[in-house]
mmCIF file of C-alpha atoms and ligand atoms in Angstrom:
data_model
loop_
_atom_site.group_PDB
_atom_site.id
_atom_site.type_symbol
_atom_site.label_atom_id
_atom_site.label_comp_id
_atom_site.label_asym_id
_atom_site.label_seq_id
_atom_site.Cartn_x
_atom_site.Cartn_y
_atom_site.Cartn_z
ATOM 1 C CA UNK W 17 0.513 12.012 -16.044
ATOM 2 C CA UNK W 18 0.779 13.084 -12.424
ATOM 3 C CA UNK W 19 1.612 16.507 -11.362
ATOM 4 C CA UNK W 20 1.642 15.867 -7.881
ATOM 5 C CA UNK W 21 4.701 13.862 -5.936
ATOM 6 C CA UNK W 22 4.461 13.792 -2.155
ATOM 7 C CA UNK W 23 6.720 10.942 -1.853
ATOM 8 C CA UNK W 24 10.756 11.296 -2.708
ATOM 9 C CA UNK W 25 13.864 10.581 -0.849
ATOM 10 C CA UNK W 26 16.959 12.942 -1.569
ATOM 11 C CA UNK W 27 20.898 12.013 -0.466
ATOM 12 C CA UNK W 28 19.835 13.569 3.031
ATOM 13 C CA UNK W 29 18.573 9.949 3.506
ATOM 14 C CA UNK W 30 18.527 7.161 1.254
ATOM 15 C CA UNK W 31 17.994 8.834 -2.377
ATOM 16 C CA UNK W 32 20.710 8.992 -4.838
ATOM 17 C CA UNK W 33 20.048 13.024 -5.913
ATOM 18 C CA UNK W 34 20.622 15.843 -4.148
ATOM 19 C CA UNK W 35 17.542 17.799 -2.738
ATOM 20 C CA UNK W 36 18.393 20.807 -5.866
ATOM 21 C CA UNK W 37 19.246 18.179 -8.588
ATOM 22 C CA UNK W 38 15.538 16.280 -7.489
ATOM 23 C CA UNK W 39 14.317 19.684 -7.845
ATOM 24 C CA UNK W 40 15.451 20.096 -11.013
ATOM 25 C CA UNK W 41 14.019 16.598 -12.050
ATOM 26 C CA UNK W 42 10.799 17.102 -10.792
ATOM 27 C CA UNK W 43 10.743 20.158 -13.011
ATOM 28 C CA UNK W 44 11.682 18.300 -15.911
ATOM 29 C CA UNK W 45 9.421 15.878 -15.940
ATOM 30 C CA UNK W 46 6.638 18.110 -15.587
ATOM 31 C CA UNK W 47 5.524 18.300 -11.790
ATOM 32 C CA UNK W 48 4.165 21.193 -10.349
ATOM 33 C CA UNK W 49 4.117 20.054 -6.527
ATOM 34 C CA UNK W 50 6.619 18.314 -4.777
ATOM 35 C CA UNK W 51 6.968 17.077 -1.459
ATOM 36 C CA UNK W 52 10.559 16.001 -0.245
ATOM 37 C CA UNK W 53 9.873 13.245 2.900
ATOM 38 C CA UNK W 54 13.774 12.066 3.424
ATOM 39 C CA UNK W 55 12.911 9.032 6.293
ATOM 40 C CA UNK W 56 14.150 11.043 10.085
ATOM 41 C CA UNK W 57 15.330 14.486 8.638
ATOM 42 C CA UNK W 58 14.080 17.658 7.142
ATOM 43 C CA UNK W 59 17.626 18.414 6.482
ATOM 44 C CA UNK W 60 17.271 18.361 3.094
ATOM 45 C CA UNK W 61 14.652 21.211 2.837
ATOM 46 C CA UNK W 62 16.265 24.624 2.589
ATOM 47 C CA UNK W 63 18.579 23.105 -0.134
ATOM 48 C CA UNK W 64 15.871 22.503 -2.121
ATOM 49 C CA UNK W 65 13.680 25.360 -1.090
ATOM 50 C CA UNK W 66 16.098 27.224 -2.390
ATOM 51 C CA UNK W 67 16.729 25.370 -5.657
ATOM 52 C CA UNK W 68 12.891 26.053 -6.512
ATOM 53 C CA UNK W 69 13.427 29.459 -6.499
ATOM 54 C CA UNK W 70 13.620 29.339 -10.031
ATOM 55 C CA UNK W 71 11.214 27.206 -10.896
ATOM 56 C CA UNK W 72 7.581 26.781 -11.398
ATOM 57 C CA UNK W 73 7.076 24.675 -8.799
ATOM 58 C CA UNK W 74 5.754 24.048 -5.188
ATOM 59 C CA UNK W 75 7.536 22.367 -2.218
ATOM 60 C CA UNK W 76 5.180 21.282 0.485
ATOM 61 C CA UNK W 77 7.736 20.367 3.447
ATOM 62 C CA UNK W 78 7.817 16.888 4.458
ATOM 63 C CA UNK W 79 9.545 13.575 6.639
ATOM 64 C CA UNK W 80 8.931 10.392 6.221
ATOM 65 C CA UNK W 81 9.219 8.550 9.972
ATOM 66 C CA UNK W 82 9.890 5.096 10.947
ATOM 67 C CA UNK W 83 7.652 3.847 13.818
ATOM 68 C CA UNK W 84 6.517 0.586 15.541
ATOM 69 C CA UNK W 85 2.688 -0.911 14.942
ATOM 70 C CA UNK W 86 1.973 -4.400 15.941
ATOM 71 C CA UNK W 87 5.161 -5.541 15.964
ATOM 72 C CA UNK W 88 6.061 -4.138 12.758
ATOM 73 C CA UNK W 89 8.169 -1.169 11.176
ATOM 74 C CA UNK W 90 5.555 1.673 9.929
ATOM 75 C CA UNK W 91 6.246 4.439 8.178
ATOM 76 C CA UNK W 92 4.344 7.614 9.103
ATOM 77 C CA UNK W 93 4.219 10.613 6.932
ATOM 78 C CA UNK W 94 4.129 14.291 7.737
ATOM 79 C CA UNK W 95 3.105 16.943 5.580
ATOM 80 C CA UNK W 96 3.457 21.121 6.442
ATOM 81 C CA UNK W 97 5.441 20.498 9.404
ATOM 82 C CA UNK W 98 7.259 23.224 10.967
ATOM 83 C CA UNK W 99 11.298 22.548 10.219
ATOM 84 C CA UNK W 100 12.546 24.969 12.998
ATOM 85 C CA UNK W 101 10.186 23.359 15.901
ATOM 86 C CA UNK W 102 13.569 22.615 18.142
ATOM 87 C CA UNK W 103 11.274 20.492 20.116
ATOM 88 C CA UNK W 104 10.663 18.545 16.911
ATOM 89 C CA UNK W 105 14.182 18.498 15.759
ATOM 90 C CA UNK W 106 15.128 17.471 18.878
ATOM 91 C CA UNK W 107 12.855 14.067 18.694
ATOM 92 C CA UNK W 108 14.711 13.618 15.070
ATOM 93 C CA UNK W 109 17.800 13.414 16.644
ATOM 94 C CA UNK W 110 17.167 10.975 18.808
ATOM 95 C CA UNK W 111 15.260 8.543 16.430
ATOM 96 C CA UNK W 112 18.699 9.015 14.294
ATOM 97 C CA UNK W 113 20.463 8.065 16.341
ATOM 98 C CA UNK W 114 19.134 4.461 16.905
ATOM 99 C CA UNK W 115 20.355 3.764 13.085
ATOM 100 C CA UNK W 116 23.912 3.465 13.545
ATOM 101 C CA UNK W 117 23.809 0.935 16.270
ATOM 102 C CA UNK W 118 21.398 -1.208 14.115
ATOM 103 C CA UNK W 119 23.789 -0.950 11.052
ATOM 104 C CA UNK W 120 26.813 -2.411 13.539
ATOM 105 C CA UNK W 121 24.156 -5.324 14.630
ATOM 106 C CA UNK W 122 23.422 -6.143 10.678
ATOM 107 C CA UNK W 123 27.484 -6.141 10.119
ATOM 108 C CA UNK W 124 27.921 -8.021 12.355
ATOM 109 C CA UNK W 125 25.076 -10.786 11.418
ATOM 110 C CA UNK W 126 26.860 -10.367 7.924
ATOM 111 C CA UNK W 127 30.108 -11.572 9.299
ATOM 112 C CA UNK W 128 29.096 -14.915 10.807
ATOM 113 C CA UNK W 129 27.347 -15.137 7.171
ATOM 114 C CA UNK W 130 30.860 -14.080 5.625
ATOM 115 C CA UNK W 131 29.889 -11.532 4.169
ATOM 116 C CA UNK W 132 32.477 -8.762 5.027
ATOM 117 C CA UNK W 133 31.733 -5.458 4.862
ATOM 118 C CA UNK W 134 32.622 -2.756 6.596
ATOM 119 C CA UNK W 135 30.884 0.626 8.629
ATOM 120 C CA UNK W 136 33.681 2.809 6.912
ATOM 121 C CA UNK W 137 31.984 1.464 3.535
ATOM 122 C CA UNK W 138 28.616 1.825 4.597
ATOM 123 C CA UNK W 139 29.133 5.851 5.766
ATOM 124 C CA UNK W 140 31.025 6.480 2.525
ATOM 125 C CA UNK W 141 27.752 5.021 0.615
ATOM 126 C CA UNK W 142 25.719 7.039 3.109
ATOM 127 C CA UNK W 143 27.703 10.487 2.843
ATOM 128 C CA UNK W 144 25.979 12.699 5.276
ATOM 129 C CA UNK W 145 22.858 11.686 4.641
ATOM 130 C CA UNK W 146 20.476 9.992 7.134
ATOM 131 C CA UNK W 147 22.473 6.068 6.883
ATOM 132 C CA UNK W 148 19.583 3.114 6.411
ATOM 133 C CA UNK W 149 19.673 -0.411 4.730
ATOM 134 C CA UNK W 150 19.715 0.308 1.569
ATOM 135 C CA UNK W 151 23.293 1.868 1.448
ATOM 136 C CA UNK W 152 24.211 -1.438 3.333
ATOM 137 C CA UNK W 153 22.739 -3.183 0.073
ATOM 138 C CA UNK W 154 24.829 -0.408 -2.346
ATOM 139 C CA UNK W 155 27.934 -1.853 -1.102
ATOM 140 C CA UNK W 156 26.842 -5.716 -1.034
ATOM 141 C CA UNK W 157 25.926 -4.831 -4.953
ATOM 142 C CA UNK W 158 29.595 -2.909 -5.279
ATOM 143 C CA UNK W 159 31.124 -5.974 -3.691
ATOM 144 C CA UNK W 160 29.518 -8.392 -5.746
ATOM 145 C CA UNK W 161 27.613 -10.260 -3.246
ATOM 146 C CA UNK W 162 24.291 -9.878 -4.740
ATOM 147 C CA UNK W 163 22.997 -8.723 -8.190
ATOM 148 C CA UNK W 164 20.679 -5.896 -6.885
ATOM 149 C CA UNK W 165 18.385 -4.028 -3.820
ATOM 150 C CA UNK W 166 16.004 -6.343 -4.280
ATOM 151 C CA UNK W 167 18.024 -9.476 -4.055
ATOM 152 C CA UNK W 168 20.338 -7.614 -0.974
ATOM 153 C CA UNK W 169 16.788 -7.333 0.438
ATOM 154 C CA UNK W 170 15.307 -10.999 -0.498
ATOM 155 C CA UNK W 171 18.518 -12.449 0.775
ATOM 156 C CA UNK W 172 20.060 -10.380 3.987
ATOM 157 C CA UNK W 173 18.417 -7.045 5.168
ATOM 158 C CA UNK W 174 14.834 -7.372 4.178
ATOM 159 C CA UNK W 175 12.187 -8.852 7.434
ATOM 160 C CA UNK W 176 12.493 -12.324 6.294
ATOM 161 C CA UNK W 177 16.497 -11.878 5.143
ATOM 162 C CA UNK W 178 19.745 -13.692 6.978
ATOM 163 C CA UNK W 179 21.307 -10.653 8.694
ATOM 164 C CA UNK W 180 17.925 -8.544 9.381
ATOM 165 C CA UNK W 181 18.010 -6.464 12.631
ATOM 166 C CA UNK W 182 15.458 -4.862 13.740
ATOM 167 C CA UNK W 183 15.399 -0.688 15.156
ATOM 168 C CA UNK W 184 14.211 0.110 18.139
ATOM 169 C CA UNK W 185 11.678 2.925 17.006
ATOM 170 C CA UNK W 186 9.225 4.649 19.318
ATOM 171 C CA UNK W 187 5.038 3.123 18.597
ATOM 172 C CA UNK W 188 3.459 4.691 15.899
ATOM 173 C CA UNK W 189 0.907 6.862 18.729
ATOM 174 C CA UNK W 190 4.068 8.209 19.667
ATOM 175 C CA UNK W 191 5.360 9.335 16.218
ATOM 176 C CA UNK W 192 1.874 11.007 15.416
ATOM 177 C CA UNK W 193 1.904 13.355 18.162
ATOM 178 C CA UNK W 194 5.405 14.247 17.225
ATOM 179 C CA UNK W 195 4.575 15.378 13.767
ATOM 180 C CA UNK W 196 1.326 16.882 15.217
ATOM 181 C CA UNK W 197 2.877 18.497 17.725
ATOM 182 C CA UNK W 198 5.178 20.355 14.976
ATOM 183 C CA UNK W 199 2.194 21.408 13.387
ATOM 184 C CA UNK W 200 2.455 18.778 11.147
ATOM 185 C CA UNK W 201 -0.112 16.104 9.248
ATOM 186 C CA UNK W 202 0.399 12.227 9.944
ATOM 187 C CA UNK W 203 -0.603 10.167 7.210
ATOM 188 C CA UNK W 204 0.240 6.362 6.923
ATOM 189 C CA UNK W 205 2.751 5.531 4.053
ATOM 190 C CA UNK W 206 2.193 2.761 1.662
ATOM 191 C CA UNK W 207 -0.389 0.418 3.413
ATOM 192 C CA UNK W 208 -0.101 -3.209 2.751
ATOM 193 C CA UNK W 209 3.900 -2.474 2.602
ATOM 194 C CA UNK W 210 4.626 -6.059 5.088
ATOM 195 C CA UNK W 211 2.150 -7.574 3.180
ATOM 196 C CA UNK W 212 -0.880 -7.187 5.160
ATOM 197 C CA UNK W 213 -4.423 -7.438 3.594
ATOM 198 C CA UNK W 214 -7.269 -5.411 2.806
ATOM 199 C CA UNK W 215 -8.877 -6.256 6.346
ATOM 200 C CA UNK W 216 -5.698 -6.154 8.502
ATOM 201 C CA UNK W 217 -5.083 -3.033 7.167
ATOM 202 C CA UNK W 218 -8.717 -1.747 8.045
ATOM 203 C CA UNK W 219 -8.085 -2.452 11.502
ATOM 204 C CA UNK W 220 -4.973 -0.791 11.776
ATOM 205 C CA UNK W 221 -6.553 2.212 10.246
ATOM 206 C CA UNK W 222 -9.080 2.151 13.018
ATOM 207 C CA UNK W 223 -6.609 2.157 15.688
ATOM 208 C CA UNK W 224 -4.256 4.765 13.952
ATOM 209 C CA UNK W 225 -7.010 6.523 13.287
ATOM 210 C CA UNK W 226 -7.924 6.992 17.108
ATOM 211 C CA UNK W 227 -4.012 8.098 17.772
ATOM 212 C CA UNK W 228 -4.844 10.983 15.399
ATOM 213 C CA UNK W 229 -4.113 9.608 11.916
ATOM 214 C CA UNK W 230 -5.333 12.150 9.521
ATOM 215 C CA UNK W 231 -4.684 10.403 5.842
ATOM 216 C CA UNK W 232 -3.577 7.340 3.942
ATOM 217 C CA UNK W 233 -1.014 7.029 1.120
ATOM 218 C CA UNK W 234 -4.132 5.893 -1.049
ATOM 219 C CA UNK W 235 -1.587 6.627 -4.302
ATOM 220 C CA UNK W 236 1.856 5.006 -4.246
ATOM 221 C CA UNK W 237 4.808 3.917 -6.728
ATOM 222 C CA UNK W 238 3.821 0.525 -6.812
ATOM 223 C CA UNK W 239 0.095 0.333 -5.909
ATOM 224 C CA UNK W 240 -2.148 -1.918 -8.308
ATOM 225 C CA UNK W 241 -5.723 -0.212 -9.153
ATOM 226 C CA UNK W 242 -7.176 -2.663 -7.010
ATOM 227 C CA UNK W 243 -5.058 -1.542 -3.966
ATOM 228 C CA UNK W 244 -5.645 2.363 -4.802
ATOM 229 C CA UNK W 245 -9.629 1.484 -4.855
ATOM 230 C CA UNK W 246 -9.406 -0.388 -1.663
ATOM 231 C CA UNK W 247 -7.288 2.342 0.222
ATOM 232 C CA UNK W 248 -9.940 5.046 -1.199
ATOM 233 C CA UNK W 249 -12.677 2.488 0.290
ATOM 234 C CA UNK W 250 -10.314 2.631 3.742
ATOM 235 C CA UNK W 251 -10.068 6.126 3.447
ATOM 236 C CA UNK W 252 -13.448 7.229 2.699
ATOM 237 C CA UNK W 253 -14.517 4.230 5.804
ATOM 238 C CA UNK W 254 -12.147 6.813 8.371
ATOM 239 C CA UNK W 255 -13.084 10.324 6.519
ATOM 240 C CA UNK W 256 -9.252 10.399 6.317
ATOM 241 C CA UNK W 257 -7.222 12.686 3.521
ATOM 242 C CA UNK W 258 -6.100 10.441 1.083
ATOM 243 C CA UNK W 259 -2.370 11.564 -0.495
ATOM 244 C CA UNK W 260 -0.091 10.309 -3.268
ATOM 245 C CA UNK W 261 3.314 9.581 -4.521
ATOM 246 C CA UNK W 262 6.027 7.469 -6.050
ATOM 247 C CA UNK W 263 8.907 6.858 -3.233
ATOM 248 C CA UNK W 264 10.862 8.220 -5.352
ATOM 249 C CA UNK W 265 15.171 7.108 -4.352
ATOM 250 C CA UNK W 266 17.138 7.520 -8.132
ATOM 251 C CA UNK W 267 19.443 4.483 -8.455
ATOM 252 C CA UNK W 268 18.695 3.479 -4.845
ATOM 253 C CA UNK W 269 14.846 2.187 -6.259
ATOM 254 C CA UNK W 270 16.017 2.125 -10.186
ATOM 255 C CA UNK W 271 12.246 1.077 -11.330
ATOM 256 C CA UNK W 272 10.461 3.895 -9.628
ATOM 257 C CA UNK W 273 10.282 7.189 -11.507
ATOM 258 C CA UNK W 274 9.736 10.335 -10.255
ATOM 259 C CA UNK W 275 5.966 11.831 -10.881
ATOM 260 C CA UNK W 276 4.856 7.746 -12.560
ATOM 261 C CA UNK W 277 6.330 5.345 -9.709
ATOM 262 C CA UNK W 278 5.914 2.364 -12.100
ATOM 263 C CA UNK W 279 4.268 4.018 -14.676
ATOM 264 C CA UNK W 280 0.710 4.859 -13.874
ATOM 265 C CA UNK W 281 1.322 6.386 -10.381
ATOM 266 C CA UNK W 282 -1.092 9.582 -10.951
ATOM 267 C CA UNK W 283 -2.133 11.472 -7.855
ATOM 268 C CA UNK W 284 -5.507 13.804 -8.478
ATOM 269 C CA UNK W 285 -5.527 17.495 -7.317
ATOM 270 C CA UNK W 286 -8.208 17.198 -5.408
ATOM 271 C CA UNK W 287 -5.645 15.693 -2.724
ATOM 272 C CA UNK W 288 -3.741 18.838 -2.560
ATOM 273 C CA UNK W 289 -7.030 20.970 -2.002
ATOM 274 C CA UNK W 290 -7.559 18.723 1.282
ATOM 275 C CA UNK W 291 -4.413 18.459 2.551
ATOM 276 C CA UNK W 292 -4.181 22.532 2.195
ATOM 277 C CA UNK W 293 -7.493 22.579 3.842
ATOM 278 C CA UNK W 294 -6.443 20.362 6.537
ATOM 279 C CA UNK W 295 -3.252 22.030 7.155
ATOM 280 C CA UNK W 296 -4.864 25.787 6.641
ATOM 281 C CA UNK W 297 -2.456 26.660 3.984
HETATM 282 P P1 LIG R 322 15.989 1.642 6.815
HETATM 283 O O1 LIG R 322 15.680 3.110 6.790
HETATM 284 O O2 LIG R 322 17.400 1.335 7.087
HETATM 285 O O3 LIG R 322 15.039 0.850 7.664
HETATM 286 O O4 LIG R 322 15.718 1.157 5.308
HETATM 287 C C1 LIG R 322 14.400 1.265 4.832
HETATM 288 C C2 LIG R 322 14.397 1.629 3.380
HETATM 289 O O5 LIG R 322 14.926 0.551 2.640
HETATM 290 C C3 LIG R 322 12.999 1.808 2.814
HETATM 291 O O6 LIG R 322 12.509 3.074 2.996
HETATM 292 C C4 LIG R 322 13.255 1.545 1.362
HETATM 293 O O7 LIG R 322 13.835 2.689 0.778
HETATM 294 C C5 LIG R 322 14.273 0.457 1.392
HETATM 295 N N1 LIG R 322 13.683 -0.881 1.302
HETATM 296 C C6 LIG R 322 12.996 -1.560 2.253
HETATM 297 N N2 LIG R 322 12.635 -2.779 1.818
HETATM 298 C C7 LIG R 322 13.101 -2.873 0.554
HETATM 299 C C8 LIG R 322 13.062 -3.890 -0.457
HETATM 300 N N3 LIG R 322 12.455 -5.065 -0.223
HETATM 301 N N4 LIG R 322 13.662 -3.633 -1.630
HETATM 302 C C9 LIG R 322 14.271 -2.450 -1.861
HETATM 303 N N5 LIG R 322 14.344 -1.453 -0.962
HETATM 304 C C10 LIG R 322 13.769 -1.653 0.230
HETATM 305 ZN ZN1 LIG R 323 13.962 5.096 1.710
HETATM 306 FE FE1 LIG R 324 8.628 4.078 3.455
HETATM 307 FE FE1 LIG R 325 9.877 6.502 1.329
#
């Protein structure tokens, strides 16, 4: 079983805990090092830094950041940043920013669909956490327009759904210097996440790797054995750190655990050695 999780969501974006309850979870299920990586805010860290005072247990500071590649939404990670770069927090704000205006675009799609739901509903789903799709899909499910995420997905908010939008998010080059300039490591999260294949994703990695890419989510919630050995292939290609993790959101992503994603997420120590290396911690 893993004791490594560098991939979780808390209610500062679209998880379901709260950064000390996650904490506390982690704990419980036998984790010794945790990253939190809530998608466009570290707000959720000194909660939790605080919570694991108590506790056995290590929290490597982390944000999860959506950018453009090729036309498509990519999600960068960033490990060891510094939270109280204002420079840094500053860029945050502005990428936040660009969420609220996209969730007023996908209402609105939803209404010539008739499908009515409201931004009131959506922000009370949301709290005052970072606000994304998936709390737009919370209240489809509490409204009994679909079954689950995955169908609210399939069917309205997902790339190929009726009412997607899409955010106007800076290129990924951009969103690499931003964690790097924060001190910060970029790594790509979950390759293959649009679907793209083992080559496609090779020569992304070449590019992003030239932009200053330093790792790959080579470990991941959902990942097959044959996708983990072909990211460790990519990675090893690139001489890139290779990290790990389960993407973890409580009832937001009800069939990913914490620590086991599906059930044989299991991230080796040796990725924690390298990252520390890389980040000389
Ligand atoms: P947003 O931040 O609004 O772009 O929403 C993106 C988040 O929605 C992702 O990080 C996932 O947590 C979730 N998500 C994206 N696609 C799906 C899907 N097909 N099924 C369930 N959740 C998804
Ligand atoms: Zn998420
Ligand atoms: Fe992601
Ligand atoms: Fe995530």
């Amino acid at each position: 079983m893993s004791r490594i999780d560098l991939h979780t969501h808390t209610n500062f974006s679209d998880g379901s805990l709260s950064p000390t309850a996650l904490v506390e979870l982690a704990h419980q299920k036998g984790i010794k090092i945790l990253s939190i990586t809530d998608h466009d805010t570290t707000e959720g860290l000194p909660e939790a830094m605080e919570a694991i005072q108590r506790l056995p247990l290590e929290l490597i500071p982390g944000i999860e950041l959506s950018s453009e590649f090729q036309g498509q939404e990519t999600h960068i990670l960033g490990y060891f940043i510094d939270l109280a770069d204002p420079q840094f927090q500053a860029r945050l704000e502005r990428l936040r920013s660009t969420r609220l205006d996209r969730i007023h675009h996908i209402l609105d799609r939803l209404h010539t669909l008739h499908v009515e739901i409201t931004t009131a509903e959506v922000e009370h789903v949301a709290g005052s956490g970072t606000i994304g799709r998936p709390h737009i899909a919370q209240v489809l499910i509490e409204k009994g327009h679909v079954k689950g995420m995955k169908e609210a997905f399939e069917r309205f908010l997902g790339v190929r759904g009726a009412a997607y939008v899409r955010r106007m998010v800076p290129e990924a080059a951009e969103i690499i210097t931003w964690i790097t300039d924060a001190g910060g490591i970029p790594i790509l999260a979950h390759p293959y996440w649009e679907g793209l294949n083992a080559a496609e994703t090779g020569v992304s990695c070449r590019i992003l790797v030239d932009q200053g890419l330093r790792g790959l989510e080579v470990f991941y919630g959902t990942f097959s054995a044959r996708q983990i050995s072909l990211n460790l292939h990519l990675a090893r290609q690139f001489g890139l750190l290779t990290t790990g993790g389960s993407d973890f959101h409580g009832t937001f992503k009800p069939d990913i655990s914490i620590g086991t994603g599906r059930g044989s997420l299991n991230v080796p120590s040796t990725v924690m050695d390298h990252l520390r290396q890389a980040a000389g911690r």
